[in-house]
Short mmCIF file of C-alpha atoms and ligand atoms in Angstrom, two decimals:
data_model
loop_
_atom_site.label_atom_id
_atom_site.label_comp_id
_atom_site.label_asym_id
_atom_site.label_seq_id
_atom_site.Cartn_x
_atom_site.Cartn_y
_atom_site.Cartn_z
CA MET A 1 -60.37 13.54 -54.00
CA CYS A 2 -60.90 9.91 -55.01
CA LEU A 3 -57.14 9.23 -54.92
CA GLU A 4 -56.95 10.84 -51.49
CA LYS A 5 -59.73 8.54 -50.27
CA ILE A 6 -57.95 5.46 -51.65
CA LEU A 7 -54.69 6.52 -49.99
CA LYS A 8 -56.55 7.02 -46.72
CA ILE A 9 -58.11 3.55 -46.93
CA ARG A 10 -54.67 2.08 -47.75
CA ARG A 11 -53.35 3.38 -44.43
CA THR A 12 -56.18 1.87 -42.35
CA LEU A 13 -55.59 -1.15 -40.12
CA ALA A 14 -58.66 -2.89 -41.61
CA PHE A 15 -57.14 -2.61 -45.09
CA ARG A 16 -53.75 -3.92 -43.96
CA VAL A 17 -55.33 -6.83 -42.05
CA THR A 18 -57.42 -7.68 -45.13
CA LEU A 19 -54.41 -7.38 -47.42
CA TRP A 20 -52.31 -9.69 -45.26
CA TYR A 21 -55.18 -12.09 -44.96
CA ALA A 22 -55.63 -12.11 -48.77
CA ILE A 23 -51.85 -12.48 -49.40
CA VAL A 24 -51.45 -15.35 -46.91
CA PHE A 25 -54.61 -16.99 -48.22
CA SER A 26 -53.52 -16.64 -51.88
CA ILE A 27 -50.00 -17.96 -51.21
CA SER A 28 -51.31 -20.95 -49.26
CA SER A 29 -53.95 -21.67 -51.92
CA ILE A 30 -51.37 -21.47 -54.72
CA GLY A 31 -49.00 -23.68 -52.68
CA ALA A 32 -51.77 -26.22 -52.04
CA PHE A 33 -52.67 -26.18 -55.73
CA PHE A 34 -49.05 -26.68 -56.74
CA ILE A 35 -48.65 -29.70 -54.45
CA PHE A 36 -51.96 -31.14 -55.66
CA TYR A 37 -50.96 -30.49 -59.28
CA MET A 38 -47.60 -32.24 -58.86
CA ILE A 39 -49.22 -35.27 -57.15
CA MET A 40 -51.81 -35.50 -59.94
CA LYS A 41 -49.12 -35.21 -62.59
CA ASN A 42 -47.08 -38.01 -61.01
CA ILE A 43 -50.11 -40.26 -60.70
CA ILE A 44 -51.11 -39.67 -64.35
CA ASN A 45 -47.53 -40.10 -65.61
CA ASP A 46 -47.21 -43.37 -63.67
CA ARG A 47 -50.47 -44.54 -65.17
CA ILE A 48 -49.29 -43.71 -68.70
CA ASP A 49 -45.98 -45.47 -68.10
CA GLN A 50 -47.82 -48.46 -66.70
CA GLU A 51 -50.04 -48.56 -69.82
CA LEU A 52 -46.94 -48.53 -72.05
CA LEU A 53 -45.34 -51.32 -69.99
CA ASN A 54 -48.55 -53.35 -70.25
CA ASP A 55 -48.40 -52.93 -74.05
CA LEU A 56 -44.76 -54.11 -74.05
CA ALA A 57 -45.69 -57.17 -71.99
CA GLU A 58 -48.66 -57.92 -74.23
CA PHE A 59 -46.58 -57.72 -77.45
CA SER A 60 -43.79 -59.74 -75.87
CA SER A 61 -46.19 -62.63 -75.16
CA ILE A 62 -47.71 -62.36 -78.67
CA SER A 63 -44.19 -62.60 -80.13
CA LYS A 64 -43.41 -65.63 -78.02
CA LEU A 65 -46.70 -67.44 -78.49
CA LYS A 66 -47.73 -66.53 -82.05
CA GLY A 67 -44.51 -65.56 -83.83
CA ASP A 68 -43.26 -62.47 -85.68
CA GLU A 69 -45.90 -62.31 -88.39
CA SER A 70 -48.74 -62.17 -85.87
CA LEU A 71 -46.81 -59.60 -83.89
CA LYS A 72 -46.43 -57.32 -86.93
CA SER A 73 -50.11 -57.47 -87.80
CA GLU A 74 -51.09 -56.95 -84.14
CA LEU A 75 -48.98 -53.78 -84.05
CA ILE A 76 -50.96 -52.33 -86.95
CA ILE A 77 -54.34 -53.42 -85.55
CA GLU A 78 -53.60 -52.08 -82.09
CA ALA A 79 -52.44 -48.67 -83.44
CA GLU A 80 -55.56 -48.41 -85.59
CA SER A 81 -57.86 -49.27 -82.72
CA ASP A 82 -56.15 -46.74 -80.36
CA GLY A 83 -55.84 -44.12 -83.11
CA VAL A 84 -52.80 -43.79 -85.41
CA GLU A 85 -52.45 -40.15 -84.44
CA LYS A 86 -52.35 -41.02 -80.78
CA VAL A 87 -49.97 -43.95 -80.76
CA PHE A 88 -47.34 -45.65 -82.88
CA PHE A 89 -45.44 -48.97 -82.64
CA ARG A 90 -42.08 -49.64 -84.24
CA LEU A 91 -40.32 -52.99 -84.13
CA LEU A 92 -36.54 -52.67 -84.34
CA ASP A 93 -33.51 -54.90 -84.43
CA PRO A 94 -30.61 -54.15 -82.04
CA ALA A 95 -28.91 -52.02 -84.75
CA GLY A 96 -32.01 -49.78 -84.92
CA LYS A 97 -33.24 -51.11 -88.23
CA GLU A 98 -37.01 -51.08 -88.67
CA MET A 99 -38.54 -54.58 -88.84
CA ALA A 100 -42.18 -53.44 -88.74
CA THR A 101 -44.21 -50.31 -87.90
CA SER A 102 -47.77 -49.17 -87.45
CA ASP A 103 -49.07 -46.26 -89.57
CA MET A 104 -46.36 -43.59 -89.16
CA SER A 105 -47.93 -40.89 -91.34
CA SER A 106 -48.56 -38.71 -88.24
CA TRP A 107 -45.17 -39.51 -86.67
CA ARG A 108 -42.68 -38.58 -89.43
CA SER A 109 -40.48 -36.62 -87.05
CA ALA A 110 -40.33 -39.41 -84.46
CA GLY A 111 -36.77 -40.74 -84.66
CA ILE A 112 -35.00 -43.66 -83.04
CA GLY A 113 -32.99 -42.95 -79.89
CA ARG A 114 -29.65 -44.76 -80.29
CA SER A 115 -28.60 -44.38 -76.70
CA ALA A 116 -31.98 -45.65 -75.51
CA LEU A 117 -31.52 -48.71 -77.78
CA GLU A 118 -28.05 -49.36 -76.37
CA GLN A 119 -29.34 -49.07 -72.82
CA VAL A 120 -32.12 -51.54 -73.57
CA MET A 121 -29.63 -53.98 -75.15
CA GLN A 122 -27.33 -53.73 -72.17
CA SER A 123 -29.96 -54.04 -69.44
CA GLN A 124 -32.52 -56.06 -71.44
CA ASN A 125 -35.04 -53.80 -69.78
CA HIS A 126 -37.06 -50.75 -70.85
CA VAL A 127 -36.18 -47.05 -71.21
CA PHE A 128 -38.62 -44.08 -71.11
CA GLU A 129 -38.25 -40.74 -72.87
CA THR A 130 -40.48 -37.66 -73.14
CA LEU A 131 -39.98 -35.78 -76.39
CA SER A 132 -41.28 -32.64 -77.97
CA LEU A 133 -41.57 -33.26 -81.73
CA PRO A 134 -41.55 -30.37 -84.22
CA ASP A 135 -44.69 -31.43 -86.10
CA ARG A 136 -46.74 -32.32 -83.03
CA PRO A 137 -48.44 -29.81 -80.73
CA TYR A 138 -48.16 -31.96 -77.60
CA ASN A 139 -45.31 -33.89 -75.98
CA VAL A 140 -44.86 -37.58 -76.65
CA ARG A 141 -44.02 -40.31 -74.13
CA ILE A 142 -41.83 -43.03 -75.67
CA VAL A 143 -40.78 -46.41 -74.33
CA TYR A 144 -38.18 -48.81 -75.70
CA GLY A 145 -38.36 -52.38 -74.48
CA ALA A 146 -36.93 -55.78 -75.45
CA ILE A 147 -39.78 -58.16 -76.33
CA GLY A 148 -37.69 -61.12 -77.47
CA PRO A 149 -34.20 -62.05 -78.61
CA GLY A 150 -32.97 -59.34 -81.07
CA LYS A 151 -36.33 -57.54 -80.95
CA ILE A 152 -36.92 -54.14 -79.49
CA LEU A 153 -40.30 -52.48 -79.53
CA GLN A 154 -40.57 -48.67 -79.57
CA ILE A 155 -43.98 -47.34 -78.51
CA GLY A 156 -44.87 -43.64 -78.78
CA LEU A 157 -47.93 -42.19 -77.04
CA SER A 158 -49.18 -38.64 -77.52
CA LEU A 159 -49.63 -36.77 -74.20
CA GLU A 160 -52.41 -34.66 -75.68
CA GLU A 161 -55.08 -35.96 -73.31
CA GLU A 162 -52.94 -35.32 -70.27
CA ALA A 163 -52.03 -31.79 -71.50
CA ARG A 164 -55.70 -30.99 -72.16
CA PHE A 165 -56.69 -32.32 -68.75
CA PHE A 166 -54.08 -30.16 -66.97
CA GLY A 167 -55.05 -27.16 -69.11
CA VAL A 168 -58.64 -27.40 -67.91
CA PHE A 169 -57.40 -28.07 -64.40
CA ARG A 170 -55.31 -24.85 -64.44
CA GLU A 171 -58.18 -22.77 -65.82
CA VAL A 172 -60.58 -24.09 -63.20
CA PHE A 173 -58.00 -23.40 -60.51
CA ILE A 174 -57.32 -19.83 -61.65
CA LEU A 175 -61.03 -19.08 -61.81
CA GLY A 176 -61.66 -20.78 -58.48
CA ILE A 177 -58.76 -19.10 -56.70
CA THR A 178 -59.68 -15.65 -58.07
CA THR A 179 -63.26 -16.07 -56.86
CA ILE A 180 -62.09 -17.33 -53.47
CA VAL A 181 -59.49 -14.53 -53.05
CA VAL A 182 -62.05 -11.83 -53.97
CA PHE A 183 -64.68 -13.43 -51.75
CA SER A 184 -62.27 -13.91 -48.85
CA GLY A 185 -61.01 -10.32 -49.34
CA VAL A 186 -64.56 -8.98 -49.03
CA ILE A 187 -65.31 -11.23 -46.04
CA GLY A 188 -61.93 -10.32 -44.48
CA TRP A 189 -62.60 -6.61 -45.02
CA LEU A 190 -66.06 -6.85 -43.43
CA MET A 191 -64.69 -8.89 -40.52
CA ALA A 192 -61.76 -6.50 -39.97
CA LYS A 193 -64.10 -3.51 -40.17
CA GLY A 194 -66.48 -5.19 -37.72
CA ALA A 195 -63.66 -5.98 -35.30
CA LEU A 196 -62.22 -2.47 -35.54
CA ILE A 197 -65.49 -0.59 -35.31
CA GLY A 198 -64.84 -0.04 -31.60
CA VAL A 199 -61.41 1.47 -32.34
CA GLU A 200 -63.05 3.76 -34.89
CA GLU A 201 -65.56 4.88 -32.27
CA ILE A 202 -62.74 5.65 -29.83
CA THR A 203 -60.94 7.67 -32.54
CA ASN A 204 -64.13 9.60 -33.36
CA THR A 205 -64.69 10.33 -29.68
CA ALA A 206 -61.09 11.54 -29.32
CA ILE A 207 -61.60 13.84 -32.35
CA GLU A 208 -64.84 15.21 -30.90
CA ILE A 209 -63.13 15.84 -27.55
CA SER A 210 -60.20 17.58 -29.26
CA GLN A 211 -62.79 19.87 -30.88
CA GLY A 212 -64.17 20.70 -27.46
CA ALA A 213 -67.02 18.24 -26.87
CA PHE A 214 -65.54 17.21 -23.50
CA GLU A 215 -68.68 15.41 -22.38
CA THR A 216 -68.56 12.88 -25.25
CA ARG A 217 -67.89 9.25 -24.31
CA VAL A 218 -67.46 6.03 -26.30
CA GLN A 219 -70.57 3.85 -26.44
CA VAL A 220 -69.61 0.43 -25.05
CA LYS A 221 -71.72 -2.14 -26.87
CA ALA A 222 -70.45 -5.74 -26.55
CA LYS A 223 -69.18 -5.86 -22.99
CA GLY A 224 -66.19 -8.05 -22.08
CA GLY A 225 -64.24 -7.96 -25.37
CA GLU A 226 -60.78 -6.35 -25.70
CA ILE A 227 -62.14 -3.33 -27.56
CA ALA A 228 -64.91 -2.89 -25.00
CA GLN A 229 -62.28 -2.99 -22.24
CA LEU A 230 -60.24 -0.38 -24.12
CA ALA A 231 -63.36 1.79 -24.52
CA GLU A 232 -64.21 1.47 -20.82
CA ALA A 233 -60.62 2.36 -19.82
CA PHE A 234 -60.70 5.30 -22.27
CA ASN A 235 -63.99 6.57 -20.78
CA ARG A 236 -62.64 6.23 -17.22
CA MET A 237 -59.50 8.15 -18.24
CA LEU A 238 -61.66 10.92 -19.76
CA ASP A 239 -63.77 11.17 -16.59
CA ARG A 240 -60.61 11.52 -14.51
CA ILE A 241 -59.06 14.13 -16.83
CA GLN A 242 -62.28 16.09 -16.92
CA GLU A 243 -62.42 16.07 -13.13
CA LEU A 244 -58.81 17.32 -12.89
CA VAL A 245 -59.29 20.03 -15.53
CA LYS A 246 -62.50 21.16 -13.87
CA GLY A 247 -60.75 21.37 -10.50
CA LEU A 248 -57.85 23.34 -11.96
CA LYS A 249 -60.16 25.70 -13.79
CA GLU A 250 -62.26 26.33 -10.74
CA LEU A 251 -59.12 27.07 -8.76
CA THR A 252 -57.81 29.64 -11.31
CA GLU A 253 -61.22 31.23 -11.66
CA ASN A 254 -61.60 31.49 -7.90
CA ILE A 255 -58.14 33.10 -7.62
CA ALA A 256 -59.03 35.55 -10.42
CA HIS A 257 -62.33 36.43 -8.73
CA ASP A 258 -60.65 36.75 -5.31
CA VAL A 259 -57.94 39.03 -6.72
CA LYS A 260 -60.56 41.24 -8.33
CA THR A 261 -62.05 42.20 -4.93
CA PRO A 262 -58.86 43.71 -3.36
CA ILE A 263 -57.99 45.42 -6.65
CA THR A 264 -61.45 46.98 -6.81
CA ARG A 265 -61.02 48.06 -3.19
CA ILE A 266 -57.60 49.66 -3.92
CA ARG A 267 -59.14 51.40 -6.91
CA GLY A 268 -61.96 52.70 -4.71
CA LEU A 269 -59.49 54.12 -2.20
CA ALA A 270 -57.50 55.80 -4.97
CA GLU A 271 -60.69 57.21 -6.42
CA SER A 272 -61.75 58.74 -3.09
CA GLU A 273 -58.27 60.31 -2.78
CA LEU A 274 -58.64 61.72 -6.28
CA SER A 275 -62.11 63.03 -5.57
CA LYS A 276 -60.61 65.31 -2.87
CA GLY A 277 -59.49 67.39 -5.82
CA LYS A 278 -56.22 68.98 -4.59
CA PRO A 279 -54.45 70.26 -7.71
CA ASN A 280 -50.71 69.57 -8.05
CA ASP A 281 -50.79 67.22 -5.07
CA LEU A 282 -48.34 64.27 -5.42
CA PHE A 283 -50.87 61.89 -3.83
CA GLN A 284 -53.44 62.92 -6.41
CA SER A 285 -51.07 62.03 -9.19
CA PHE A 286 -50.28 58.65 -7.51
CA ALA A 287 -53.99 58.02 -7.10
CA ALA A 288 -54.58 58.62 -10.81
CA ASP A 289 -51.76 56.18 -11.69
CA ILE A 290 -53.17 53.59 -9.27
CA ILE A 291 -56.61 53.85 -10.85
CA GLU A 292 -55.11 53.40 -14.29
CA GLU A 293 -53.08 50.35 -13.23
CA CYS A 294 -56.05 48.86 -11.38
CA ASP A 295 -58.20 49.30 -14.48
CA SER A 296 -55.56 47.53 -16.56
CA LEU A 297 -55.35 44.67 -14.07
CA LEU A 298 -59.13 44.32 -13.88
CA GLN A 299 -59.38 44.37 -17.67
CA MET A 300 -56.72 41.67 -17.89
CA ILE A 301 -58.43 39.46 -15.30
CA ASN A 302 -61.80 39.96 -16.95
CA THR A 303 -60.34 39.00 -20.35
CA MET A 304 -58.75 35.89 -18.81
CA LEU A 305 -62.10 34.93 -17.30
CA ALA A 306 -63.82 35.61 -20.64
CA ILE A 307 -61.34 33.27 -22.37
CA SER A 308 -62.03 30.52 -19.78
CA GLU A 309 -65.73 31.07 -20.22
CA ALA A 310 -65.51 30.86 -24.02
CA GLU A 311 -63.31 27.76 -23.80
CA ALA A 312 -65.74 26.10 -21.40
CA GLY A 313 -68.44 26.50 -23.98
CA ILE A 314 -66.34 25.17 -26.85
CA SER A 315 -68.57 23.82 -29.59
CA GLY A 316 -71.53 24.74 -27.45
CA ILE A 317 -74.77 24.36 -29.32
CA PHE A 318 -76.12 27.82 -30.07
CA GLN A 319 -79.84 28.11 -30.63
CA LYS A 320 -79.86 31.55 -32.25
CA GLN A 321 -78.89 32.70 -35.72
CA VAL A 322 -76.81 35.87 -35.62
CA ASP A 323 -76.36 38.18 -38.58
CA LEU A 324 -72.71 39.26 -38.75
CA ILE A 325 -73.29 42.24 -41.07
CA PRO A 326 -74.83 44.60 -38.46
CA ILE A 327 -72.17 43.53 -35.95
CA ILE A 328 -69.45 44.53 -38.40
CA ARG A 329 -71.23 47.77 -39.28
CA LYS A 330 -71.51 48.74 -35.58
CA ALA A 331 -67.88 47.81 -34.89
CA LEU A 332 -66.74 49.97 -37.83
CA GLU A 333 -68.83 52.88 -36.53
CA LEU A 334 -67.26 52.42 -33.11
CA PHE A 335 -63.72 52.57 -34.49
CA ARG A 336 -64.28 55.24 -37.16
CA PRO A 337 -63.35 58.24 -34.92
CA LEU A 338 -60.12 56.50 -33.81
CA ALA A 339 -59.31 55.52 -37.40
CA GLU A 340 -59.89 59.10 -38.60
CA GLU A 341 -57.67 60.39 -35.83
CA LYS A 342 -54.91 58.03 -37.02
CA GLY A 343 -55.55 58.85 -40.69
CA ILE A 344 -56.55 55.24 -41.44
CA HIS A 345 -59.02 54.49 -44.19
CA LEU A 346 -61.73 52.05 -42.94
CA VAL A 347 -63.32 49.99 -45.72
CA SER A 348 -66.30 47.69 -45.44
CA GLN A 349 -66.92 44.95 -47.98
CA ALA A 350 -69.75 43.42 -46.01
CA SER A 351 -73.32 43.79 -47.23
CA GLY A 352 -76.56 41.82 -47.34
CA SER A 353 -76.73 39.27 -44.56
CA ALA A 354 -74.44 36.52 -43.22
CA TYR A 355 -75.97 34.31 -40.57
CA VAL A 356 -74.12 31.99 -38.18
CA TRP A 357 -75.30 30.09 -35.10
CA GLY A 358 -73.92 31.88 -32.10
CA ASP A 359 -73.73 34.25 -29.22
CA ILE A 360 -74.04 37.85 -30.43
CA HIS A 361 -72.01 39.39 -27.58
CA ARG A 362 -69.06 37.05 -28.01
CA LEU A 363 -69.08 37.46 -31.78
CA GLN A 364 -69.10 41.23 -31.30
CA ARG A 365 -66.13 40.97 -28.96
CA MET A 366 -64.19 38.80 -31.42
CA ILE A 367 -64.71 41.26 -34.30
CA VAL A 368 -63.88 44.25 -32.07
CA ASN A 369 -60.62 42.58 -31.00
CA LEU A 370 -59.54 41.97 -34.60
CA LEU A 371 -60.47 45.50 -35.70
CA GLU A 372 -58.80 47.04 -32.67
CA ASN A 373 -55.55 45.23 -33.47
CA ALA A 374 -55.72 46.14 -37.16
CA ILE A 375 -56.08 49.86 -36.32
CA LYS A 376 -53.56 49.67 -33.50
CA PHE A 377 -50.83 48.17 -35.70
CA THR A 378 -51.45 50.28 -38.82
CA HIS A 379 -49.61 53.57 -39.40
CA PHE A 380 -51.03 56.91 -40.56
CA GLY A 381 -52.33 56.75 -44.13
CA GLY A 382 -52.89 53.00 -44.12
CA SER A 383 -56.15 51.13 -44.57
CA VAL A 384 -58.18 48.46 -42.79
CA THR A 385 -60.70 46.41 -44.77
CA VAL A 386 -63.35 44.08 -43.40
CA SER A 387 -64.96 41.68 -45.84
CA ILE A 388 -67.45 38.84 -45.65
CA ASN A 389 -67.80 35.90 -48.04
CA GLU A 390 -69.59 32.57 -48.12
CA GLU A 391 -67.75 29.41 -49.16
CA ASN A 392 -68.64 25.73 -48.71
CA GLU A 393 -71.29 26.44 -46.09
CA GLN A 394 -68.83 28.59 -44.15
CA ILE A 395 -68.97 32.34 -43.53
CA LEU A 396 -65.52 33.85 -43.98
CA ILE A 397 -64.77 37.14 -42.22
CA ALA A 398 -61.46 38.72 -43.26
CA VAL A 399 -59.88 41.69 -41.48
CA HIS A 400 -57.08 43.00 -43.64
CA ASP A 401 -54.71 45.84 -42.73
CA THR A 402 -51.74 47.50 -44.36
CA GLY A 403 -49.93 47.76 -41.04
CA ILE A 404 -46.59 46.68 -39.59
CA GLY A 405 -47.21 42.98 -40.21
CA ILE A 406 -46.02 40.01 -38.13
CA SER A 407 -42.69 38.23 -38.57
CA LYS A 408 -42.54 34.56 -39.59
CA ASP A 409 -41.14 33.64 -36.16
CA ASP A 410 -43.95 35.37 -34.27
CA LEU A 411 -46.83 34.23 -36.46
CA PRO A 412 -47.24 30.70 -34.95
CA HIS A 413 -47.42 32.14 -31.40
CA ILE A 414 -49.76 35.12 -31.65
CA PHE A 415 -52.83 33.17 -30.49
CA LYS A 416 -51.09 32.05 -27.29
CA ARG A 417 -52.11 33.76 -24.08
CA LEU A 418 -50.00 36.79 -23.10
CA TYR A 419 -47.88 36.56 -26.28
CA ARG A 420 -46.86 39.90 -27.75
CA CYS A 421 -44.51 40.42 -30.67
CA ASP A 422 -41.38 42.48 -30.00
CA ALA A 423 -42.25 44.88 -32.82
CA SER A 424 -45.47 45.91 -31.10
CA ARG A 425 -44.31 46.36 -27.52
CA SER A 426 -44.67 50.14 -27.75
CA GLU A 427 -48.44 49.73 -28.19
CA PRO A 428 -50.71 49.05 -25.20
CA GLY A 429 -52.07 45.53 -24.74
CA PHE A 430 -51.82 42.30 -22.73
CA GLY A 431 -51.44 39.73 -25.47
CA LEU A 432 -54.90 38.32 -24.71
CA GLY A 433 -57.06 39.78 -27.49
CA LEU A 434 -56.30 37.10 -30.08
CA SER A 435 -56.52 34.26 -27.50
CA LEU A 436 -60.01 35.45 -26.67
CA ALA A 437 -60.90 35.80 -30.37
CA GLN A 438 -59.68 32.26 -31.02
CA ALA A 439 -61.55 30.83 -28.00
CA ILE A 440 -64.75 32.52 -29.20
CA VAL A 441 -64.34 31.29 -32.78
CA LYS A 442 -63.61 27.73 -31.63
CA SER A 443 -66.61 27.79 -29.28
CA HIS A 444 -68.68 28.51 -32.41
CA GLY A 445 -67.19 25.51 -34.21
CA GLY A 446 -65.05 27.72 -36.46
CA ASP A 447 -61.43 28.50 -37.09
CA ILE A 448 -59.18 31.56 -37.22
CA LYS A 449 -56.03 31.99 -39.31
CA ALA A 450 -53.50 34.76 -39.72
CA GLU A 451 -51.40 35.60 -42.78
CA SER A 452 -48.91 38.42 -42.70
CA THR A 453 -46.01 40.06 -44.49
CA PRO A 454 -43.82 42.21 -42.25
CA GLY A 455 -43.96 45.84 -43.34
CA LYS A 456 -46.89 45.22 -45.68
CA GLY A 457 -49.79 44.12 -43.49
CA SER A 458 -51.80 41.24 -42.09
CA THR A 459 -55.02 39.41 -42.78
CA PHE A 460 -56.98 37.58 -40.10
CA THR A 461 -59.57 35.19 -41.54
CA VAL A 462 -62.32 33.72 -39.40
CA SER A 463 -64.47 30.89 -40.72
CA LEU A 464 -67.76 30.07 -39.01
CA PRO A 465 -70.39 27.49 -39.93
CA TRP A 466 -73.16 29.06 -41.96
CA ALA A 467 -76.70 29.22 -40.55
CA PRO A 468 -79.97 29.73 -42.45
CA LYS A 469 -81.80 33.03 -42.27
CA PRO A 470 -84.24 32.85 -39.32
P1 LIG B 1 -52.48 42.69 -27.82
O1 LIG B 1 -53.33 43.07 -26.69
O2 LIG B 1 -51.04 42.82 -27.55
O3 LIG B 1 -52.92 43.29 -29.10
P2 LIG B 1 -53.32 40.25 -29.05
O4 LIG B 1 -53.49 38.88 -28.48
O5 LIG B 1 -54.51 40.89 -29.64
O6 LIG B 1 -52.68 41.11 -27.94
O7 LIG B 1 -52.20 40.18 -30.15
C1 LIG B 1 -50.99 39.51 -29.85
C2 LIG B 1 -49.88 40.11 -30.65
O8 LIG B 1 -50.05 39.83 -32.04
C3 LIG B 1 -49.85 41.62 -30.58
O9 LIG B 1 -49.13 42.04 -29.46
C4 LIG B 1 -49.14 41.99 -31.86
O10 LIG B 1 -47.77 41.89 -31.70
C5 LIG B 1 -49.59 40.91 -32.82
N1 LIG B 1 -50.70 41.35 -33.69
C6 LIG B 1 -52.00 41.10 -33.52
N2 LIG B 1 -52.74 41.66 -34.52
C7 LIG B 1 -51.85 42.29 -35.34
C8 LIG B 1 -51.97 43.05 -36.54
N3 LIG B 1 -53.15 43.27 -37.10
N4 LIG B 1 -50.83 43.54 -37.09
C9 LIG B 1 -49.64 43.31 -36.52
N5 LIG B 1 -49.46 42.59 -35.39
C10 LIG B 1 -50.54 42.10 -34.79
#
């Protein structure tokens, strides 16, 4: 259930807009951080290099002005004042031989770069290196520089401070960016939801209309916006469709009513011929056939009109609670003589009470149609069972028979108007009984389903919203 909900949210436009917003925002934030990080790193590296160059210049002037002995003692003093763990100084001759050093106890693995020395000797300039030493946790920045004839000074500076600074910087960034992404995700989600609320309303209206609430319209709140324009266009379209459907329905109903009058008149004429009572007269026999055909036609037209009527009231709000149990009991009583005649066992599994909101006459008609079919399509010795159950605030009425069944190909079409399966053509009927049953069930906000195995039987299950006992 929870997973289904998550999957549903994943497919929504609001979620996708928010996701894209969060992705674009995260990528641009990470990109901006990266650029900022690189600029900071360059600035700090330049500053460190500049500090090392300043030291070289300072020791070069000490060597020139005060001589070698002062230089050597200055190296030691300077290292001690900066911290012997943080920095070291090593005075070398061009062959790489140590002439003097500061305290090297923390720098045992710091070697002398021969190629750097050669480069310094050739260019009389300075050379930088960044090394990772095995006994030191942080990288070391090293500079070699000539500070006088035959004198090269090697200075090593631990990059611990820089590494710590960038460590904190990264942590702050990760925390900051996570907070911003979550925050922007929530804001984005709320904004997307707010912007799409109109679309949601249109969808809900479309769902309500598809369930039969044809009068429903979308509430247009903020006029002028794109969604409001869409809602207005949608409402106008619905008005137009409703007008057309109404016109078409009125036309068919008028035709049906108009046809009923001449048929009734023909029937009347045939009846008066029949009432003359001449036995073995051919006209009498024709008159009887005409009456029968007229009755069939009138029944068909009346059922068609009943379907239109039920459909017009789809999802109509019914004020009365109707108990289905007595309806079923009466319907079973009505069909018992016919069932006995056909040798069919009628079983009722409906007791107590089962209330739904509805129209008693239409509900009666729906149950009669289902029972009539079940008996009609069940052979001698079979059985028809009607049961009632309550499940998730729905009343379930099941009409099960052990009759001829319905093939897989026919099953999806049986609720269509005038549809009759080939296997049942020998039985009387117009193919309208199930259409009417479905229209009635839908007008009560319910649903009807059929399951069947050819040769074994069928089950028609009607679900209707439960109503409290009055
Ligand atoms: P009809 O007046 O022909 O019974 P319906 O609309 O009631 O019209 O049913 C449509 C078709 O569905 C029937 O013609 C029949 O082929 C099939 N059908 C309906 N109910 C059953 C059933 N209980 N068993 C077998 N077939 C059925």
